[in-house]
Short mmCIF file of C-alpha atoms and ligand atoms in Angstrom, two decimals:
data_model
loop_
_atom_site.label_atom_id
_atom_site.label_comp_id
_atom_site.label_asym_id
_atom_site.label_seq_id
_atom_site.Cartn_x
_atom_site.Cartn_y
_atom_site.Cartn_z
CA UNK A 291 -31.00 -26.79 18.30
CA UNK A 292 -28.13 -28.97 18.35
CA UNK A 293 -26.44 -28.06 22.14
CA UNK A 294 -23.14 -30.52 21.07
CA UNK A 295 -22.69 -27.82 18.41
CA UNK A 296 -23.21 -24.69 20.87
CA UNK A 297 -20.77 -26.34 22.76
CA UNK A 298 -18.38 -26.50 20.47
CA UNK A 299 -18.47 -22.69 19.71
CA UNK A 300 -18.28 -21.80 22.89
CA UNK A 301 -15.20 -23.78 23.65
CA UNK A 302 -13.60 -22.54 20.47
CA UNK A 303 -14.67 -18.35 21.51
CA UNK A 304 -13.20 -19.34 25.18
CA UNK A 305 -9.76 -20.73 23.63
CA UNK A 306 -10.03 -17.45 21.48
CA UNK A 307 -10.55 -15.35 24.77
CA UNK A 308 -7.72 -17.44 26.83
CA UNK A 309 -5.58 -16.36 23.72
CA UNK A 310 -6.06 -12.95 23.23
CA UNK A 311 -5.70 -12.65 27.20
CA UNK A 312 -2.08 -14.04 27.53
CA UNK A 313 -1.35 -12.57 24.20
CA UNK A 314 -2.45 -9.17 26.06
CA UNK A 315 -0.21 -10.10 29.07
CA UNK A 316 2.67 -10.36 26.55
CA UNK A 317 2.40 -7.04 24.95
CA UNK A 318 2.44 -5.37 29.22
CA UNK A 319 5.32 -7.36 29.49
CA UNK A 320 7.21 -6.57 25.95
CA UNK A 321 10.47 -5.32 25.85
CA UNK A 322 11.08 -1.97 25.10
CA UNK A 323 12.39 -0.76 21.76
CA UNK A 324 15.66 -2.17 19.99
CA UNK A 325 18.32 0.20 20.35
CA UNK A 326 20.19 -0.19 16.86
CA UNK A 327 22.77 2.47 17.46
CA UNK A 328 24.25 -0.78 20.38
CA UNK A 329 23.59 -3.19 17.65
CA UNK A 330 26.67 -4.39 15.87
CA UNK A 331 26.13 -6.27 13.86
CA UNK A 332 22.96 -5.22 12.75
CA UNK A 333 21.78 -8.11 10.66
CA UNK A 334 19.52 -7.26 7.47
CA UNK A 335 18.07 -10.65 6.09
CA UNK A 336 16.19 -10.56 2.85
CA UNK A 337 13.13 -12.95 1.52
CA UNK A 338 12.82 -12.46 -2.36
CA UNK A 339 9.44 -13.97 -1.95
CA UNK A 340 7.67 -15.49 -5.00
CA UNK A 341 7.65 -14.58 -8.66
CA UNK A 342 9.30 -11.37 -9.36
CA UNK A 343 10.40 -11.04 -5.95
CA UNK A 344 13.98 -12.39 -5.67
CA UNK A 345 14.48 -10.79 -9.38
CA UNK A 346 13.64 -6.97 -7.37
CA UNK A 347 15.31 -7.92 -4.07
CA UNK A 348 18.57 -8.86 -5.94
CA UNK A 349 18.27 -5.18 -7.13
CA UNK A 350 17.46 -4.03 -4.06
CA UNK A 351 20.32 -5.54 -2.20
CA UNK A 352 22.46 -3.99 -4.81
CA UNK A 353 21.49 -0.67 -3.91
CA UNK A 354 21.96 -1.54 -0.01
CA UNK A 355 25.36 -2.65 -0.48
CA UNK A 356 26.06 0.58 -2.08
CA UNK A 357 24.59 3.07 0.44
CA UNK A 358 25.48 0.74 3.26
CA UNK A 359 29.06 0.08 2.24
CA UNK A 360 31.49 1.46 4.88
CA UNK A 361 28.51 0.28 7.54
CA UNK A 362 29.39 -3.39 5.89
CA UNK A 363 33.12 -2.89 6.23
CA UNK A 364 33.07 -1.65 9.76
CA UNK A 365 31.24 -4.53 10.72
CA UNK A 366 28.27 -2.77 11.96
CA UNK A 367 26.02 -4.50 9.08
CA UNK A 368 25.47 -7.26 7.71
CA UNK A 369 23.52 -8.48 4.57
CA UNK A 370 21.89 -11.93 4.17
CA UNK A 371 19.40 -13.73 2.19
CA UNK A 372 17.06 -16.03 3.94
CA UNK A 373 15.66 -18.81 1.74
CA UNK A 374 12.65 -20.28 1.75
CA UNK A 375 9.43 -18.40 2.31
CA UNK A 376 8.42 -19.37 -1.22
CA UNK A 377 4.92 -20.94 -1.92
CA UNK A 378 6.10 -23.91 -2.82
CA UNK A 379 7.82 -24.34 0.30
CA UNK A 380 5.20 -23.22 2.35
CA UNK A 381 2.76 -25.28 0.73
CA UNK A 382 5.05 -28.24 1.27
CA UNK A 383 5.21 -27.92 4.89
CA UNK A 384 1.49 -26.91 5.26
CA UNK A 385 2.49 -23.48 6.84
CA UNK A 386 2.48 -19.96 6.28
CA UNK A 387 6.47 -19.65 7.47
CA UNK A 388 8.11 -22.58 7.83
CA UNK A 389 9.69 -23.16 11.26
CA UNK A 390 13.16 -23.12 9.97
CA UNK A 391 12.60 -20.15 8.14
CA UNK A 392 11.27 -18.26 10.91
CA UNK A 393 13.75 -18.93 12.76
CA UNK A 394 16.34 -17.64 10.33
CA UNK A 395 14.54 -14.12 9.92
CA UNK A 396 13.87 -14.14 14.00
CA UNK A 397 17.97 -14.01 13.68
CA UNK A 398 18.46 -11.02 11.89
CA UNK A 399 16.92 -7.21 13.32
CA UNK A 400 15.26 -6.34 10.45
CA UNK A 401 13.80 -7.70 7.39
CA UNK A 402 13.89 -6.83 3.03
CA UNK A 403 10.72 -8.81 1.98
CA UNK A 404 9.59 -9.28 -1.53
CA UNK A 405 6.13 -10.09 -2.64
CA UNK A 406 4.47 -13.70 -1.80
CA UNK A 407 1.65 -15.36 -2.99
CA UNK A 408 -1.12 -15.22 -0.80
CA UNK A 409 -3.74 -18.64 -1.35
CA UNK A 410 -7.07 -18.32 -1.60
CA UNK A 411 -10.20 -20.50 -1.90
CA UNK A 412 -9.54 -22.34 -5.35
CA UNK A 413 -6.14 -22.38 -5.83
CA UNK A 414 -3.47 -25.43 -6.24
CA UNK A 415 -1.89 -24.46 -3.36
CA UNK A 416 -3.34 -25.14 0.43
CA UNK A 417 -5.24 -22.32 1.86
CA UNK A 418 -2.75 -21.73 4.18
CA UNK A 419 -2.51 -18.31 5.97
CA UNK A 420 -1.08 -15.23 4.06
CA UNK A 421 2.57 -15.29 5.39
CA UNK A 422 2.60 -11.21 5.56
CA UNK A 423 0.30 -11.90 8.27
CA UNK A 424 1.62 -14.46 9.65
CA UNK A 425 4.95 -12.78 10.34
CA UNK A 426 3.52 -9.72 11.85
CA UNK A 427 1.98 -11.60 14.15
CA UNK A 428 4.79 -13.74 15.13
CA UNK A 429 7.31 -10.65 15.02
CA UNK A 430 4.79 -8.45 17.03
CA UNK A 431 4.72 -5.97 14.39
CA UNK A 432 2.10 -3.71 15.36
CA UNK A 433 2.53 -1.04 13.32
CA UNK A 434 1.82 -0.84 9.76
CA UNK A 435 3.21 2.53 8.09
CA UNK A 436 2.49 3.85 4.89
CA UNK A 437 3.51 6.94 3.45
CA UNK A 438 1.94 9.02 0.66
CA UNK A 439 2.86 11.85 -1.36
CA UNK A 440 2.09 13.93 -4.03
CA UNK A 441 3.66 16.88 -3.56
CA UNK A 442 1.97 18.87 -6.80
CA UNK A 443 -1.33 18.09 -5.33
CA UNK A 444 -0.47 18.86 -1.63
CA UNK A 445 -0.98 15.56 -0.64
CA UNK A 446 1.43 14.43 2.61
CA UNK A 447 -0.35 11.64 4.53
CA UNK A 448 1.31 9.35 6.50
CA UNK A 449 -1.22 6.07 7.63
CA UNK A 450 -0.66 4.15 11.00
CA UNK A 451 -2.01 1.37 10.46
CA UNK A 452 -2.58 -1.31 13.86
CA UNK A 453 -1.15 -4.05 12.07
CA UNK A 454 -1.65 -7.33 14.55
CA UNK A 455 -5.49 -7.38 15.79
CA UNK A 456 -8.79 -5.54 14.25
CA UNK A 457 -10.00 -8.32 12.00
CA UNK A 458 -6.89 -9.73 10.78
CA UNK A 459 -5.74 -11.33 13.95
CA UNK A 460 -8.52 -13.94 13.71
CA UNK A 461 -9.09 -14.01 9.91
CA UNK A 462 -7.73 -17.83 9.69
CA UNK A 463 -9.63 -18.68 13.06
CA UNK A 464 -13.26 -18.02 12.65
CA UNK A 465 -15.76 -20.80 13.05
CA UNK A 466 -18.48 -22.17 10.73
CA UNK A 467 -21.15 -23.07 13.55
CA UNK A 468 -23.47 -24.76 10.79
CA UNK A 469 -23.48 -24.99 7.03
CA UNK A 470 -25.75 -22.19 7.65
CA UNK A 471 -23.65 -20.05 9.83
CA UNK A 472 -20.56 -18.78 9.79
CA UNK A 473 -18.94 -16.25 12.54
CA UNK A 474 -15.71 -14.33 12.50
CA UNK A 475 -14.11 -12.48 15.12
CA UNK A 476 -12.51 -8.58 15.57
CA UNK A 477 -10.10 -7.84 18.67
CA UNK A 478 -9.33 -4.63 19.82
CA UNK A 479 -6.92 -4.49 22.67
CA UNK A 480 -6.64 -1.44 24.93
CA UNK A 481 -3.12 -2.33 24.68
CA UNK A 482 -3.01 -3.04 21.01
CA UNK A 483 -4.73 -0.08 20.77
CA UNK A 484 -2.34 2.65 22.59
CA UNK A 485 1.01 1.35 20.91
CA UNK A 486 -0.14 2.30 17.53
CA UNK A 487 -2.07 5.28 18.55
CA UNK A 488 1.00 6.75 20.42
CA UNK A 489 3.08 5.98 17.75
CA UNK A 490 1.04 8.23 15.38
CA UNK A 491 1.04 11.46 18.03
CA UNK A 492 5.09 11.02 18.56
CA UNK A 493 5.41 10.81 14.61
CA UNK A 494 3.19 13.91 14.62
CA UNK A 495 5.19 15.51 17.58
CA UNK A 496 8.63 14.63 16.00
CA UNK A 497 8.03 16.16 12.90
CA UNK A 498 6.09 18.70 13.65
CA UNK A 499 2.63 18.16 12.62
CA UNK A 500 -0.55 19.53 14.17
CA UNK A 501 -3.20 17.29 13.59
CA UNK A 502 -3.97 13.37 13.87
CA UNK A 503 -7.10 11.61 12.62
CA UNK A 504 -8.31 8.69 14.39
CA UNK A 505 -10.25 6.60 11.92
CA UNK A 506 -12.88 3.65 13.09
CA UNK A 507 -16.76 2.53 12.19
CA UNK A 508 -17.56 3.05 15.96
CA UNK A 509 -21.51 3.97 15.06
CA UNK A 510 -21.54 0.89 14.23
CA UNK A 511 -18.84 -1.56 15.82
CA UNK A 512 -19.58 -0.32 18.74
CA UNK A 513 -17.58 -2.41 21.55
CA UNK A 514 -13.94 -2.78 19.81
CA UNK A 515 -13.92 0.43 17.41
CA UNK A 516 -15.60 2.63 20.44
CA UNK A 517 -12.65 1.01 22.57
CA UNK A 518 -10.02 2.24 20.01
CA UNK A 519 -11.75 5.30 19.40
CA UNK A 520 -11.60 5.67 23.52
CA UNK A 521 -8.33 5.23 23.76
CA UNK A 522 -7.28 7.54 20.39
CA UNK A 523 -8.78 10.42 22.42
CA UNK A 524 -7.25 9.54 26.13
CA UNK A 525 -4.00 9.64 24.38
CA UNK A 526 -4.73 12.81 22.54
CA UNK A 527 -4.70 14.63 25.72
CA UNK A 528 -1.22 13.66 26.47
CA UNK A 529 -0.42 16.01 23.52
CA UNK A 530 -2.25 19.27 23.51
CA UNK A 531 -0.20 20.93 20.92
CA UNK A 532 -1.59 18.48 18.57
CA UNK A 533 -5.27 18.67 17.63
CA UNK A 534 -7.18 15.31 17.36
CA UNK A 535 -10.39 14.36 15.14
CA UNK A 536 -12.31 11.61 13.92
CA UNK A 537 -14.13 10.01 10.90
CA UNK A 538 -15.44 6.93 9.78
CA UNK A 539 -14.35 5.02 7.23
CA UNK A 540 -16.74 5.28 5.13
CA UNK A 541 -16.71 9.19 4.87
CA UNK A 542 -13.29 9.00 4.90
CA UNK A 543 -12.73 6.81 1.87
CA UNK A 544 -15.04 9.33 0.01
CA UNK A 545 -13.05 12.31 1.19
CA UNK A 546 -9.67 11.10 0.14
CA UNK A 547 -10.78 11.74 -3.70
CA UNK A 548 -12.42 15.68 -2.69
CA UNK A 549 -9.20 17.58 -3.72
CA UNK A 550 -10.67 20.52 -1.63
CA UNK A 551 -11.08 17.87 1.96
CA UNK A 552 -8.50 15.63 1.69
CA UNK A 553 -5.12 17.76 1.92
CA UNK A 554 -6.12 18.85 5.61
CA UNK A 555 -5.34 14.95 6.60
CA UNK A 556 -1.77 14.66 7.93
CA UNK A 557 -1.44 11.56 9.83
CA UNK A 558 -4.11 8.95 10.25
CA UNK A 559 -4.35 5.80 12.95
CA UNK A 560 -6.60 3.21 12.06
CA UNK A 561 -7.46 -0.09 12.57
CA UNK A 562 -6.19 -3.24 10.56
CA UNK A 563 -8.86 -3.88 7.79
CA UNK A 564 -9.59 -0.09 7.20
CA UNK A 565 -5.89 0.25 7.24
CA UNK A 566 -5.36 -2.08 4.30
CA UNK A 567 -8.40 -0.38 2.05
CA UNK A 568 -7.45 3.08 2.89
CA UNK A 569 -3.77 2.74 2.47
CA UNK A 570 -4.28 0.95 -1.34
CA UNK A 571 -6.80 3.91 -2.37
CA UNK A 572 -4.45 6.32 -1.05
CA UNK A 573 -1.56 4.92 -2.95
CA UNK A 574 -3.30 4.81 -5.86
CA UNK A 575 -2.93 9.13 -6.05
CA UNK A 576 0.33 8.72 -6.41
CA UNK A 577 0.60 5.69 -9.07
CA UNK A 578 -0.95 2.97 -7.41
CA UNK A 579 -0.03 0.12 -5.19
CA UNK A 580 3.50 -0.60 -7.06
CA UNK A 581 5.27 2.56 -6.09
CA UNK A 582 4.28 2.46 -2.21
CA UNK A 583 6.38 1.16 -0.07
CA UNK A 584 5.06 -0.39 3.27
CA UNK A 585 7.61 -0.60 7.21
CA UNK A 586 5.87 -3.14 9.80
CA UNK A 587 7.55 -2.37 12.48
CA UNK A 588 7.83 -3.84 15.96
CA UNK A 589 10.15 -3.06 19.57
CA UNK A 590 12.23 -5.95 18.61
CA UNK A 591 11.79 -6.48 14.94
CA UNK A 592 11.15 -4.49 11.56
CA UNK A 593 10.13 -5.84 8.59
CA UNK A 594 9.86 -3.99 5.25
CA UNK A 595 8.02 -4.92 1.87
CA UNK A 596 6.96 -4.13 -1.40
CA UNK A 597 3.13 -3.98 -1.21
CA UNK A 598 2.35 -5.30 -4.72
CA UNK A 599 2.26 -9.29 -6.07
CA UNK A 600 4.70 -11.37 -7.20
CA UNK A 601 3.34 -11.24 -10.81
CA UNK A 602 3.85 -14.87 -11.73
CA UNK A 603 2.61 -14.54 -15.29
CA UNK A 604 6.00 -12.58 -15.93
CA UNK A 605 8.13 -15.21 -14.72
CA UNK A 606 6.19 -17.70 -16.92
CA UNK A 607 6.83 -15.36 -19.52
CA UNK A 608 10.24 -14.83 -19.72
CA UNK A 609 9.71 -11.02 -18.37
CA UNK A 610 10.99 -11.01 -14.90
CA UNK A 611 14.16 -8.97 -15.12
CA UNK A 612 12.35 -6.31 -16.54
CA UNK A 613 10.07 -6.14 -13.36
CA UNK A 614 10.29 -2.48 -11.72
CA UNK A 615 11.81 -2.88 -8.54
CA UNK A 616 10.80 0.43 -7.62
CA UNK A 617 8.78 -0.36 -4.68
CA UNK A 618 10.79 -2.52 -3.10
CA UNK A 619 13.47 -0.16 -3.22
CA UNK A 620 11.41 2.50 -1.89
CA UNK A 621 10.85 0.01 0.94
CA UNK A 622 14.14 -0.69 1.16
CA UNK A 623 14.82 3.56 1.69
CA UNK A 624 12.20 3.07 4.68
CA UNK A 625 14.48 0.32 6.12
CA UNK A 626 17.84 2.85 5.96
CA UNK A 627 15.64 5.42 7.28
CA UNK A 628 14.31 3.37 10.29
CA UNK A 629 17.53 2.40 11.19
CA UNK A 630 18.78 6.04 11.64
CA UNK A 631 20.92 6.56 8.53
CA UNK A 632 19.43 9.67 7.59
CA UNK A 633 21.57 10.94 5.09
CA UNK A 634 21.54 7.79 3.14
CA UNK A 635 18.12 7.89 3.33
CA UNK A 636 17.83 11.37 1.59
CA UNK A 637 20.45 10.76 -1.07
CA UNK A 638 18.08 7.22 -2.15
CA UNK A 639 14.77 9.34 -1.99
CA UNK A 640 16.29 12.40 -4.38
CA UNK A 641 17.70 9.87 -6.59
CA UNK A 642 14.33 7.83 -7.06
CA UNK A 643 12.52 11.12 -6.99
CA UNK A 644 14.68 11.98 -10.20
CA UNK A 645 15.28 8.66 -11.87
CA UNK A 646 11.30 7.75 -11.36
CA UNK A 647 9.49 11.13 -11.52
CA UNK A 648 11.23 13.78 -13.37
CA UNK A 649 14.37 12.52 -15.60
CA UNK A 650 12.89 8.85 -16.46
CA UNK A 651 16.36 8.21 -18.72
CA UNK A 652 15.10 5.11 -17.97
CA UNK A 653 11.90 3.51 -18.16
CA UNK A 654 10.00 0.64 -17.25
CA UNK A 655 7.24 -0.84 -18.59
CA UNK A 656 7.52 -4.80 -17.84
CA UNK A 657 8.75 -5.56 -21.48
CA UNK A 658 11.79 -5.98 -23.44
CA UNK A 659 10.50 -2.15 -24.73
CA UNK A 660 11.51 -0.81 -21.55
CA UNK A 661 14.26 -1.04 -19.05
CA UNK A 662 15.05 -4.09 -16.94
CA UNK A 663 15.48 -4.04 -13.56
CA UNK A 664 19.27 -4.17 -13.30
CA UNK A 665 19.22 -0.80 -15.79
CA UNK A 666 17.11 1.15 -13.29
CA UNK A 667 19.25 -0.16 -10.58
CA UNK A 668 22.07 1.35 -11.72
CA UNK A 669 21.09 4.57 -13.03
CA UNK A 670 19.72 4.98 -9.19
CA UNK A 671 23.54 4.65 -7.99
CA UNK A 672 24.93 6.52 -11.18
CA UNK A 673 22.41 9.15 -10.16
CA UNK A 674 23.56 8.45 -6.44
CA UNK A 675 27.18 9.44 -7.04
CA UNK A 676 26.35 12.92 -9.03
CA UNK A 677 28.45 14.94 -6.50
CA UNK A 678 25.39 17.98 -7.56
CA UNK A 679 22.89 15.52 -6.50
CA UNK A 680 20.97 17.72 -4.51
CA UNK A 681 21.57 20.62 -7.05
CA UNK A 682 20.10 18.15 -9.39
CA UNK A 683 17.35 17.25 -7.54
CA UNK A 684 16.19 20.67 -6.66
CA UNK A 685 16.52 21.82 -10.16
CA UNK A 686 13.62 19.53 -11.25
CA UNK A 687 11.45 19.37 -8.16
CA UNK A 688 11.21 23.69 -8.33
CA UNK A 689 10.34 23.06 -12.08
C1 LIG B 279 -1.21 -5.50 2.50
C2 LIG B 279 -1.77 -6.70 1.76
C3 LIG B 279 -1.92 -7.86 2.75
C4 LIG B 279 -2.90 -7.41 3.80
C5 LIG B 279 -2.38 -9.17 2.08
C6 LIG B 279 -1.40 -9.60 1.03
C7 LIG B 279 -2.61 -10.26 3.07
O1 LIG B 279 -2.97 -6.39 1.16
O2 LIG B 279 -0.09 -5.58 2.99
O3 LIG B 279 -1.91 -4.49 2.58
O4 LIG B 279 -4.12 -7.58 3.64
O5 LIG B 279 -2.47 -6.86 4.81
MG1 LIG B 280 -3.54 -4.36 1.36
#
């Protein structure tokens, strides 16, 4: 055995350790949450990503601007794009955000972002580190919700998932000892841990639900899923009201898909990996990936996204104003919603509930035989100014 290379593993786990320590220190320390309603102005920056996405945030933006338009006179908002967090300028500078951009979106409150290409093993492009991670790591934005509904089959889940340790936080950082051995890391913080899990009970409290699911592998990762798991039930007794289980995600994943089982899960907390895989099966009940929107959300920042590609192949083809930007709308809706304008918030969700799910007068299908993005844009905020909206809406929903 080669002690130069033991050595050099063990300095590399004890930089890891001194890391993870002051990053630890940092979240005791954090400020609390960002108080939009003494905001002004509150600054919305949008990153149209690659591919499709600046063709779907233009859209989106549109439908801001319309929702948000006395909040944009006043003052109390304002709407920018942010340049730059394209692949080709990431590649260029050899990172997954730039510096200056970075330090553009670290100026605005709250973030629009469109899909971006994330490099992998093979491709032209460095194998730099996916920039979604990236930024919720820089932006502290520990909380990954996901929402997912289909109301004819009774399904209402809502998915916290811990969105800046578990696996991901040291997915770029693991070490290849020897050709012959290669080690990654998982971090579970107690502290990491308890913001996300309280988050899920006070979602459950605040809207009235009775039950949260912790989910974790903790027969089996014993030391950082048992800690999470720990903590999931030491915070569970702060709320009585609320009853408190767990699976593991294994079981779990198979129970989604028994229609009998899987409308007794509310809201589930879970950490980052099984987060991702649950969250894209889930979606996929109620049309897959493209129509979920995703909120990252942090105490200082919030960051909001479209959780499918950026679908290069239809650029290259000519194709990408007739990309749906149906998810990234739906993301954008989160983003109203999170920043307390409930009303708009409702009047966006019955309009995409009718436009997308029961009147279709438009439809996309990625081609020139379907609508383009603009189209669907626009019949949202026709739809949006039907002064029997809600009339409308609950015509079709009660069949
Ligand atoms: C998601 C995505 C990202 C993730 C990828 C693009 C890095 O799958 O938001 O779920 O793994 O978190
Ligand atoms: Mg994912």
């Amino acid at each position: 055995m080669n002690n130069e290379t033991i050595q050099r593993a063990k300095d590399h786990f004890g930089r890891i350790v001194e890391e993870q320590l002051k990053r630890i220190e940092g979240m005791k320390n954090a400020q609390d949450w960002v108080n939009y309603s003494q905001v002004k102005p509150i600054i919305i920056g949008i990153l149209g990503g690659d591919g499709i996405g600046p063709f779907i945030a233009a859209e989106s933006r549109k439908i801001m601007e319309f929702l948000l338009q006395d909040e944009i006179k006043s003052g109390k908002i304002e709407i920018r794009n942010i340049e730059g967090l394209t692949i080709e300028n990431r590649a260029k500078h050899n990172k997954s955000v730039p510096d200056d951009v970075l330090e553009e979106i670290k100026k605005c409150h709250i973030t629009l972002k469109g899909p971006t290409t994330t490099p992998r093993k093979g491709d032209p492009w460095p194998n730099i580190e996916s920039c979604n991670v990236a930024l919720r790591r820089y932006l502290d934005l520990f909380a990954n919700v996901r929402p997912v509904k289909v109301p004819s089959e009774g399904i209402d889940w809502m998915f916290f998932r811990e969105n800046t340790e578990g696996a991901y936080v040291m997915g770029s950082r693991g070490i290849q000892v020897t050709d012959d051995l290669a080690v990654d890391f998982k971090v579970i913080t107690k502290q990491g841990a308890e913001r996300i899990i309280r988050m899920a009970f006070e979602y459950a409290k605040k809207n009235n639900i009775k039950k949260v699911t912790i989910v974790t592998k903790a027969n089996v990762i014993k030391t950082s899923d048992g800690l999470f798991l720990d903590t999931g039930y030491r915070i569970a007794q702060e709320y009585p009201e609320i009853e408190c289980d767990d699976w593991y995600i294994d079981i779990m994943t198979a129970k989604l898909i028994d229609p009998k089982r899987r409308t007794q899960f509310k809201v589930m907390v879970l950490p980052n990996l099984y987060g991702d895989i649950l969250t894209d099966e889930a979606a996929e009940f109620q049309g897959g990936v493209g129509t979920a929107g995703s909120a990252n959300i942090g105490k200082q920042y919030a960051m909001f996204e479209a959780i499918h590609g950026s679908a290069p192949r239809m650029v290259k083809e000519g194709r990408a104003q007739y990309a749906d930007p149906g998810s990234m709308i739906k993301a954008a809706s989160m983003l109203i919603d999170h920043l307390g304008y409930k009303e708009h918030h409702n009047k966006l969700e019955m309009a995409i509930d009718i436009c997308a799910n029961y009147e279709k007068k438009y439809v996309m299908t990625g081609r020139d035989t379907g609508a383009t993005g603009a189209e669907y844009a626009q019949y949202l905020m026709d739809t949006m100014q039907d002064p029997n909206l809600k009339e409308r809406w609950e015509r079709f929903v009660k069949g």
